[in-house]
Amino acid sequence: MSKENKLHWSEEKEAVSSSKPLKLLFILFLHLPQIVILSLIYPIGFFYLLFSKRARCEARNYQKQLCAFLKESGKSKIRISPYTQIVSFCLCVAEKMMGWLGKVQYNELITHNDDLQELIDQLEQKKGAIIIGSHLGNIDLLRSLSSFNRTGVNREIEVTIIMEVSTSEQFTKTLKEINPKYTANIISPENITPETAILLQEKLDSGGLLVYTGDRTSARNRTRIFREKFLGKNADFPYGVFMMPAILHAPTYFMFALRTKNATLHPKYNMFIEKSKTNFNCARNERNIKIHELALEFVKKLEKYCIEFPYQWYNFYNFWLLQETETPHKNALDTERT
């Protein structure tokens, strides 16, 4: 394994080291038809394929792992195509900018017979919720829609997001210039304290949403993990992400916004909202078991949608890199018990 493949995701260099290409894209969106700009994504994706060895290799490695899992499960394999995945990622970046420019409408989303309406009804009653997303698809879509009050709810929803800003400084800076609301209500994991937890509880109690992703381990506490099979191979998932609902006692939903086609000039997104079945109304000594149940729920959902939308995976690093811990063969639940 190369040194590059041994890096934790937070140690990887930001894909865009300068904000100039993003600002150029922003200017183009303001002055050219959307279809013209999206058509430029294909040559940009090809350029990225040629000059980003990391993205090319990690896309191939992920797809090979998925293929092995599909074969073992008796399902049809996918075609190995790093280019398709990279173009899909480039489209996602462009679509994030479209969202924060207000060019995406709620009625452009394709909803399903899942738990979306239950979430909307809950928010209408000014009851908050936690949403756990991933780097599969475009989790940012919900937040950009909320900044224009386009959520399907008849009131403005305050969305608080927990995310590592330092790992994507150029992208964050550009999106803030597009829409100042992008950096509003962002909390860095390193700044979470008992006081922050109280603030988050107040936001949820007033009918807000707390949103974060569950598919990247903490940049600062890498040993606090669940180790679970994902696509047939052990991977590490963050403990703190799944502990949060146990602390805040709010209904928890899994959200995936996934493009109907891997590459298209007329993007439409499937919006999947599924409520967690894990109930934290339990004795304190059972809490860690429930946290583990929530983590397993998420892993299975992530696996399910990776199979359905294989090229919309945007974790361009060695996802199956296992962190060295004092108890490497135990998950976080076992560690809590010892």
Steps between C-alpha positions, in 0.01 A plus 500: 500500500638842406553773758215695338261210554589493872387858559194571713238692299569820698869486400422502129564825315195692387419408139465869407807684631388832351160666499552638147343202310197508732461876461519460123226239517297738715534779241400263222187399692403865528540575128450179301213251467527211743512237227809666347686496830410141583620389157846628599505252788589209270835639377573628852437148632735355239770751599450408868522131411836552328664719762356378831658163564341483844143548373559259212645225721258537789198499268628179342574341839153583631334362186706180517395449862138559405531253211647234731214554744240479223654180366502344846135604545403349164411840350597654169839671504550858386738616228830631643507863388690760706409759236127454561546549874725805455257665255221429748704674771568802277127524429434487874734796557319697229161404642605619846572840345165492318328427830664789684424732208132413538476314170355180651130473583342264753262365234801381299564233763357155450351382828413145597258311718726519804507713815528842335140598576540398864804727525311788334204455738738499794669822386160662440431439869828677584662180619864461399689199368849368432599406146797274433629511143816390323742581219291284271301746290435866582419546871548877454185519288266516800696781662510714185125455454437602860692825445228597250219351713438223245461195721135407458430638850285811547756680710870576494706215639822577685759244394811450712777295347799334663791478258877532465548834326880495503521210253316693226596861559503614136165342421345641818641847426354499149156381606492765772558764231212351301265492796606631845255258662731213403717548808214594732430244772807288422663344805842338477524169691802633690284777647231274647482535877232429763381858441471426126285195576263724695483741206428215258225372728341847500513515121334159472236591759412809294443291187840512330701233323843371596684352201831316473659205322571156639757359259823667611682440826593796716809695394603543863376189676570220256492218754140562608342287233268221403665242278244335273480307175425738215473357148656180631806652667567653842479880514506753785203725578491788753359429845412861584265538204275223627532601863348843427137380465536316832600828667252730327200264499369614163346289222773398256472461125740378233507721191639430153467738203605304194499607136267291284776464240875488557563769240235722348449855377157507666568382856221378721547353845336218687439607859495204737402561864487199731432523872726307734335215687740536794322616816707668771226482761702245690696451820838672511686168504331412169593824326821375337314202356250740343777723365648195333159409354472848348848469347411163348178645357700775330762262360230280345323802347829631359576158356153478346528832317860437391369197315215698340711809417857366480667793323379771741752410771721802571736368766820518295729339754565152639167449676604160634812632670473372858624722780746359750340478842585339831227243430510471120257210480233660716241754398407802710226307678755248631734779603223664702435179688864444605 
